Amino acid sequence: MKKMRIMRLLVMLSILVIILSACSGNNANGDEKSSEKGGDVYTFKVSHVTQESHVWHQTALKFGEELEKLSDGRMKLEIYPASQLGLEKDMAQQLETGSLDFGFLTNAYMSTRQDSLNAWFMPFTFKNLEEAVKMRESEAAKQMLEDLNSQGLVGLDFIFAGNRHILMKNGHVSSPQDLKGKKIRIIGSPAIQEFLEKVGAGPTAMPLSEVYTSLQTGVIDGIDIDLDALVTEKYYENAENLTLTNHITFPSVIVMSQKTYDKLTTEDQEIVKKALKAAADWGVQEAIQRENKNLEELKKHGVKVKELTDTSAFDSIAKEVKDKYAEKSPVIKKFLEEAKQ
């Protein structure tokens, strides 16, 4: 009888352990628990391709601060910079499965998945970064984010690295003739590639990690680049001729895994949106301020800077690209119309 009572007690204890284990939840990344203040505790993951000094990483840090503040410490953010979790296609896959919660993905990569995002790459649409940033609040930009739902992603916002310019090993750019036959590194994007092909260059897509060595060894003649990346990646060590062309702008598309989003309460979803908006607002202003700072930094390093003030030599090519993409996409057409207002 004594042995029977012991056996019954052990069975009851086992059942109790199972029940207690079932009551402890977990989020998409296996780190969620109840908070004494009410609500679940989350540790989210975010990834991007840039170095820690880049404005996108600084914006991610700001996002983490805002999340923690607005959630009373229930939400924290782990940041994985410089492609630590793989290439952007790997990040996108992780977002789709829910193993990654947020991504600051380049618009260049995302434009290969959603055609309307090529709107940001319509040549010579913005004279400066301030003009580009204003379009973040446009109806067309909001539609681009909403359309990402079909990919299992929640489009949250756009932030910017800056407008793009041309850095060359030899010479500056004043007309398409200066780019003819030159191998120019681009980050893979249909619109960017088409524009450079039409000006006679040889656009060469390659990951950011390969650019420094490719410039050094002469595999490429130049790069299409924003000033923040030019400073943080130190490409000026291998090419010294910078033409400020402002030929396109360069956003990051901030997305969230739909699987992660759906697991949050309505209240927590709003906290995430508010935190991200505050961080993105800070990030775009920081990017604008960095434009002049980065330019002065480059000049200190001996970079020869020339501004392309007359873009008329590119007008016919720019119009051809814009007309083609506007005809393909009503969103791009709307974007270009709003940009003129």
Short mmCIF file of C-alpha atoms in Angstrom, two decimals:
data_model
loop_
_atom_site.label_atom_id
_atom_site.label_comp_id
_atom_site.label_asym_id
_atom_site.label_seq_id
_atom_site.Cartn_x
_atom_site.Cartn_y
_atom_site.Cartn_z
CA MET A 1 0.00 0.00 0.00
CA LYS A 2 2.82 2.34 0.89
CA LYS A 3 4.44 1.74 -2.49
CA MET A 4 1.11 2.41 -4.22
CA ARG A 5 0.71 5.74 -2.44
CA ILE A 6 4.24 6.75 -3.45
CA MET A 7 3.50 5.82 -7.07
CA ARG A 8 0.29 7.88 -7.08
CA LEU A 9 2.17 10.84 -5.62
CA LEU A 10 4.86 10.63 -8.31
CA VAL A 11 2.21 10.49 -11.06
CA MET A 12 0.46 13.56 -9.64
CA LEU A 13 3.75 15.46 -9.45
CA SER A 14 4.52 14.56 -13.08
CA ILE A 15 1.14 15.85 -14.22
CA LEU A 16 1.67 19.07 -12.29
CA VAL A 17 5.06 19.63 -13.97
CA ILE A 18 3.51 19.14 -17.41
CA ILE A 19 0.71 21.63 -16.68
CA LEU A 20 3.15 24.25 -15.42
CA SER A 21 5.38 23.80 -18.47
CA ALA A 22 2.41 24.26 -20.81
CA CYS A 23 1.49 27.52 -19.11
CA SER A 24 4.83 29.19 -19.98
CA GLY A 25 4.58 30.74 -23.47
CA ASN A 26 7.19 31.68 -26.02
CA ASN A 27 7.33 34.08 -28.96
CA ALA A 28 8.59 33.54 -32.50
CA ASN A 29 12.16 33.43 -31.20
CA GLY A 30 11.50 31.42 -28.04
CA ASP A 31 11.71 34.30 -25.57
CA GLU A 32 8.37 35.42 -24.19
CA LYS A 33 7.03 35.29 -20.66
CA SER A 34 4.50 37.07 -18.51
CA SER A 35 5.43 40.36 -16.89
CA GLU A 36 4.46 41.31 -13.35
CA LYS A 37 3.40 44.67 -14.78
CA GLY A 38 0.97 42.91 -17.15
CA GLY A 39 1.47 41.72 -20.71
CA ASP A 40 4.04 39.46 -22.31
CA VAL A 41 7.78 40.08 -22.36
CA TYR A 42 9.47 39.92 -25.77
CA THR A 43 13.01 39.95 -27.06
CA PHE A 44 12.75 40.74 -30.77
CA LYS A 45 15.45 40.28 -33.40
CA VAL A 46 16.27 42.76 -36.17
CA SER A 47 18.91 42.50 -38.89
CA HIS A 48 20.42 44.74 -41.58
CA VAL A 49 23.46 44.90 -43.89
CA THR A 50 25.33 47.99 -42.67
CA GLN A 51 28.11 48.64 -40.17
CA GLU A 52 27.35 49.82 -36.64
CA SER A 53 28.35 53.41 -37.38
CA HIS A 54 25.82 53.65 -40.24
CA VAL A 55 22.63 55.64 -39.76
CA TRP A 56 20.47 52.53 -40.24
CA HIS A 57 22.12 50.79 -37.30
CA GLN A 58 21.76 53.92 -35.19
CA THR A 59 18.07 54.00 -36.10
CA ALA A 60 17.75 50.37 -35.00
CA LEU A 61 19.30 51.31 -31.65
CA LYS A 62 16.76 54.13 -31.34
CA PHE A 63 13.97 51.67 -32.15
CA GLY A 64 15.13 49.44 -29.32
CA GLU A 65 15.14 52.37 -26.91
CA GLU A 66 11.62 53.40 -27.90
CA LEU A 67 10.31 49.84 -27.64
CA GLU A 68 11.66 49.46 -24.13
CA LYS A 69 10.35 52.86 -23.04
CA LEU A 70 6.83 52.51 -24.47
CA SER A 71 6.40 48.94 -23.20
CA ASP A 72 7.68 49.71 -19.69
CA GLY A 73 10.59 47.35 -20.27
CA ARG A 74 8.54 44.43 -21.62
CA MET A 75 10.03 44.65 -25.12
CA LYS A 76 13.72 44.49 -25.96
CA LEU A 77 15.56 44.38 -29.27
CA GLU A 78 18.58 42.32 -30.34
CA ILE A 79 20.33 43.87 -33.36
CA TYR A 80 22.36 41.87 -35.90
CA PRO A 81 24.28 44.30 -38.17
CA ALA A 82 26.57 43.78 -41.16
CA SER A 83 24.70 40.76 -42.59
CA GLN A 84 25.41 38.61 -39.52
CA LEU A 85 22.28 36.57 -40.26
CA GLY A 86 23.07 36.14 -43.94
CA LEU A 87 22.35 37.95 -47.19
CA GLU A 88 19.12 39.90 -47.57
CA LYS A 89 17.41 37.00 -49.31
CA ASP A 90 18.20 34.92 -46.21
CA MET A 91 16.82 37.63 -43.94
CA ALA A 92 13.63 37.77 -46.01
CA GLN A 93 13.19 34.03 -45.69
CA GLN A 94 13.71 34.25 -41.92
CA LEU A 95 11.10 37.01 -41.76
CA GLU A 96 8.63 34.88 -43.67
CA THR A 97 9.07 31.95 -41.28
CA GLY A 98 9.05 34.14 -38.17
CA SER A 99 12.56 33.26 -36.99
CA LEU A 100 13.49 36.93 -37.55
CA ASP A 101 11.10 39.62 -36.32
CA PHE A 102 12.22 42.82 -38.08
CA GLY A 103 14.36 43.65 -41.09
CA PHE A 104 15.86 46.90 -42.31
CA LEU A 105 16.12 45.72 -45.92
CA THR A 106 17.56 47.76 -48.76
CA ASN A 107 15.01 49.08 -51.21
CA ALA A 108 17.27 47.70 -53.93
CA TYR A 109 16.75 44.12 -52.78
CA MET A 110 13.08 44.64 -52.03
CA SER A 111 12.49 46.15 -55.48
CA THR A 112 13.38 42.75 -56.94
CA ARG A 113 10.43 41.32 -54.98
CA GLN A 114 7.95 44.16 -55.50
CA ASP A 115 8.10 46.26 -58.65
CA SER A 116 6.45 49.39 -57.23
CA LEU A 117 9.46 49.96 -54.93
CA ASN A 118 11.48 50.89 -58.01
CA ALA A 119 9.71 54.26 -57.70
CA TRP A 120 12.46 55.40 -55.33
CA PHE A 121 15.03 54.68 -58.05
CA MET A 122 13.55 56.80 -60.82
CA PRO A 123 16.59 58.79 -62.01
CA PHE A 124 17.03 62.45 -61.09
CA THR A 125 13.69 62.72 -59.28
CA PHE A 126 15.16 64.39 -56.18
CA LYS A 127 17.72 67.20 -56.10
CA ASN A 128 18.61 66.43 -52.49
CA LEU A 129 17.78 64.11 -49.62
CA GLU A 130 15.27 66.51 -48.09
CA GLU A 131 13.06 66.21 -51.18
CA ALA A 132 13.24 62.42 -51.06
CA VAL A 133 12.39 62.23 -47.35
CA LYS A 134 9.16 64.18 -47.89
CA MET A 135 7.88 61.38 -50.14
CA ARG A 136 7.97 58.98 -47.19
CA GLU A 137 4.53 60.35 -46.22
CA SER A 138 3.08 60.16 -49.75
CA GLU A 139 0.06 58.03 -50.60
CA ALA A 140 2.14 56.07 -53.10
CA ALA A 141 4.77 55.23 -50.47
CA LYS A 142 2.06 54.06 -48.07
CA GLN A 143 0.63 51.83 -50.80
CA MET A 144 4.05 50.25 -51.36
CA LEU A 145 4.21 49.28 -47.69
CA GLU A 146 0.66 47.95 -47.66
CA ASP A 147 1.33 45.76 -50.71
CA LEU A 148 4.07 43.90 -48.82
CA ASN A 149 1.34 42.01 -46.94
CA SER A 150 1.16 39.55 -49.83
CA GLN A 151 4.72 38.43 -48.97
CA GLY A 152 4.03 37.65 -45.32
CA LEU A 153 5.58 40.98 -44.31
CA VAL A 154 4.20 44.01 -42.51
CA GLY A 155 5.57 47.15 -44.16
CA LEU A 156 6.22 49.71 -41.44
CA ASP A 157 8.23 52.64 -42.82
CA PHE A 158 11.11 53.93 -44.93
CA ILE A 159 14.39 55.39 -43.70
CA PHE A 160 17.25 56.69 -45.82
CA ALA A 161 20.99 56.27 -46.17
CA GLY A 162 21.16 59.33 -48.40
CA ASN A 163 21.03 60.15 -52.08
CA ARG A 164 23.34 58.19 -54.36
CA HIS A 165 26.42 59.50 -56.12
CA ILE A 166 29.23 58.11 -58.28
CA LEU A 167 32.71 57.35 -56.92
CA MET A 168 35.32 56.58 -59.61
CA LYS A 169 38.91 55.44 -59.56
CA ASN A 170 39.61 57.79 -62.47
CA GLY A 171 37.81 61.01 -63.42
CA HIS A 172 34.47 62.63 -62.61
CA VAL A 173 31.06 62.44 -64.28
CA SER A 174 29.50 65.29 -66.26
CA SER A 175 27.68 63.34 -68.98
CA PRO A 176 26.79 59.76 -69.96
CA GLN A 177 29.99 59.66 -72.02
CA ASP A 178 32.04 59.65 -68.81
CA LEU A 179 30.38 56.40 -67.75
CA LYS A 180 30.52 54.62 -71.10
CA GLY A 181 32.15 51.21 -70.78
CA LYS A 182 32.85 51.66 -67.06
CA LYS A 183 32.10 48.82 -64.67
CA ILE A 184 30.03 50.41 -61.92
CA ARG A 185 29.09 48.41 -58.87
CA ILE A 186 25.41 48.53 -58.01
CA ILE A 187 23.31 46.75 -55.46
CA GLY A 188 20.98 44.55 -57.50
CA SER A 189 17.92 46.49 -58.63
CA PRO A 190 16.07 46.41 -61.98
CA ALA A 191 15.68 50.19 -62.26
CA ILE A 192 19.25 51.05 -61.23
CA GLN A 193 20.66 48.49 -63.62
CA GLU A 194 18.51 49.69 -66.52
CA PHE A 195 19.43 53.33 -66.00
CA LEU A 196 23.18 52.64 -65.95
CA GLU A 197 22.91 50.36 -68.97
CA LYS A 198 21.17 53.11 -70.92
CA VAL A 199 23.94 55.62 -70.09
CA GLY A 200 26.44 53.11 -71.49
CA ALA A 201 27.99 51.83 -68.26
CA GLY A 202 28.40 48.21 -67.25
CA PRO A 203 26.41 47.87 -64.02
CA THR A 204 27.89 45.12 -61.86
CA ALA A 205 25.84 43.78 -58.97
CA MET A 206 27.80 42.52 -55.96
CA PRO A 207 27.37 42.30 -52.18
CA LEU A 208 28.65 45.15 -50.04
CA SER A 209 31.31 42.89 -48.53
CA GLU A 210 33.05 42.46 -51.90
CA VAL A 211 33.18 46.10 -52.98
CA TYR A 212 36.31 47.24 -51.14
CA THR A 213 38.54 44.54 -52.64
CA SER A 214 36.96 44.88 -56.09
CA LEU A 215 37.80 48.59 -56.15
CA GLN A 216 41.28 47.88 -54.85
CA THR A 217 42.06 45.28 -57.52
CA GLY A 218 40.36 47.10 -60.39
CA VAL A 219 37.60 44.54 -60.93
CA ILE A 220 35.26 47.56 -61.01
CA ASP A 221 35.92 51.15 -62.10
CA GLY A 222 33.56 52.82 -59.69
CA ILE A 223 30.51 52.50 -57.49
CA ASP A 224 27.02 53.91 -57.08
CA ILE A 225 27.03 54.87 -53.39
CA ASP A 226 25.56 57.07 -50.65
CA LEU A 227 27.88 59.20 -48.53
CA ASP A 228 27.18 57.39 -45.27
CA ALA A 229 28.20 54.03 -46.68
CA LEU A 230 31.18 55.63 -48.42
CA VAL A 231 32.47 56.91 -45.08
CA THR A 232 31.66 53.85 -42.96
CA GLU A 233 33.03 51.35 -45.50
CA LYS A 234 36.10 53.51 -46.36
CA TYR A 235 35.87 52.98 -50.11
CA TYR A 236 37.66 56.32 -50.57
CA GLU A 237 40.88 54.45 -49.74
CA ASN A 238 40.72 52.85 -53.20
CA ALA A 239 38.97 55.53 -55.29
CA GLU A 240 39.22 59.29 -54.81
CA ASN A 241 36.98 60.92 -57.43
CA LEU A 242 33.45 61.62 -56.17
CA THR A 243 30.77 63.22 -58.31
CA LEU A 244 27.73 64.42 -56.39
CA THR A 245 25.09 63.33 -58.88
CA ASN A 246 21.99 62.80 -56.69
CA HIS A 247 20.83 60.48 -59.46
CA ILE A 248 18.66 58.39 -57.11
CA THR A 249 17.83 58.17 -53.42
CA PHE A 250 18.48 55.10 -51.30
CA PRO A 251 15.90 53.99 -48.72
CA SER A 252 15.66 51.03 -46.42
CA VAL A 253 12.29 49.32 -46.21
CA ILE A 254 11.53 48.49 -42.58
CA VAL A 255 9.43 45.35 -42.38
CA MET A 256 8.12 43.05 -39.67
CA SER A 257 7.36 39.36 -39.86
CA GLN A 258 3.61 38.85 -40.26
CA LYS A 259 3.91 35.76 -38.05
CA THR A 260 5.41 37.80 -35.22
CA TYR A 261 2.95 40.64 -35.71
CA ASP A 262 -0.06 38.32 -35.54
CA LYS A 263 1.09 36.91 -32.18
CA LEU A 264 0.98 40.33 -30.54
CA THR A 265 -2.05 41.82 -28.85
CA THR A 266 -3.61 44.89 -30.48
CA GLU A 267 -2.06 47.03 -27.75
CA ASP A 268 1.41 45.60 -28.33
CA GLN A 269 1.06 46.03 -32.10
CA GLU A 270 0.41 49.73 -31.49
CA ILE A 271 3.46 49.97 -29.22
CA VAL A 272 5.62 48.50 -31.99
CA LYS A 273 4.23 50.92 -34.59
CA LYS A 274 4.69 53.97 -32.34
CA ALA A 275 8.23 52.95 -31.39
CA LEU A 276 9.18 52.38 -35.01
CA LYS A 277 7.65 55.67 -36.16
CA ALA A 278 9.56 57.59 -33.51
CA ALA A 279 12.81 55.86 -34.48
CA ALA A 280 12.25 56.39 -38.21
CA ASP A 281 11.43 60.09 -37.71
CA TRP A 282 14.72 60.43 -35.82
CA GLY A 283 16.59 58.39 -38.43
CA VAL A 284 15.58 60.43 -41.47
CA GLN A 285 16.59 63.68 -39.77
CA GLU A 286 19.88 62.12 -38.71
CA ALA A 287 20.51 61.05 -42.31
CA ILE A 288 19.93 64.61 -43.54
CA GLN A 289 22.33 66.02 -40.96
CA ARG A 290 24.95 63.45 -41.87
CA GLU A 291 25.00 64.44 -45.56
CA ASN A 292 27.12 67.55 -44.94
CA LYS A 293 29.13 65.96 -42.13
CA ASN A 294 30.04 62.98 -44.32
CA LEU A 295 30.99 65.24 -47.21
CA GLU A 296 33.37 67.22 -45.02
CA GLU A 297 34.81 63.98 -43.65
CA LEU A 298 35.50 62.73 -47.18
CA LYS A 299 37.24 65.95 -48.14
CA LYS A 300 39.51 65.58 -45.08
CA HIS A 301 40.53 62.18 -46.44
CA GLY A 302 41.58 63.74 -49.74
CA VAL A 303 38.55 62.82 -51.83
CA LYS A 304 38.21 65.03 -54.92
CA VAL A 305 34.59 66.21 -54.93
CA LYS A 306 32.73 67.66 -57.91
CA GLU A 307 29.03 68.47 -58.05
CA LEU A 308 26.95 67.66 -61.12
CA THR A 309 24.96 70.89 -61.36
CA ASP A 310 23.74 70.45 -64.94
CA THR A 311 21.93 67.12 -65.44
CA SER A 312 20.49 67.97 -68.87
CA ALA A 313 22.76 65.44 -70.62
CA PHE A 314 20.87 62.72 -68.75
CA ASP A 315 17.36 64.10 -69.29
CA SER A 316 16.29 61.95 -72.23
CA ILE A 317 17.53 58.74 -70.58
CA ALA A 318 15.88 59.61 -67.28
CA LYS A 319 12.57 60.29 -69.03
CA GLU A 320 12.75 57.02 -70.91
CA VAL A 321 13.23 55.04 -67.69
CA LYS A 322 10.49 56.93 -65.83
CA ASP A 323 7.97 56.52 -68.64
CA LYS A 324 8.60 52.79 -68.85
CA TYR A 325 8.16 52.16 -65.12
CA ALA A 326 5.18 54.50 -64.78
CA GLU A 327 3.43 52.58 -67.53
CA LYS A 328 4.12 49.25 -65.77
CA SER A 329 3.04 50.36 -62.30
CA PRO A 330 0.18 52.68 -61.29
CA VAL A 331 1.91 53.14 -57.93
CA ILE A 332 5.10 54.39 -59.59
CA LYS A 333 3.06 56.71 -61.80
CA LYS A 334 1.31 58.08 -58.72
CA PHE A 335 4.65 58.44 -56.92
CA LEU A 336 6.18 60.50 -59.74
CA GLU A 337 3.09 62.71 -59.89
CA GLU A 338 3.22 63.35 -56.14
CA ALA A 339 6.96 64.06 -56.31
CA LYS A 340 6.30 66.95 -58.72
CA GLN A 341 3.83 68.66 -56.35
#
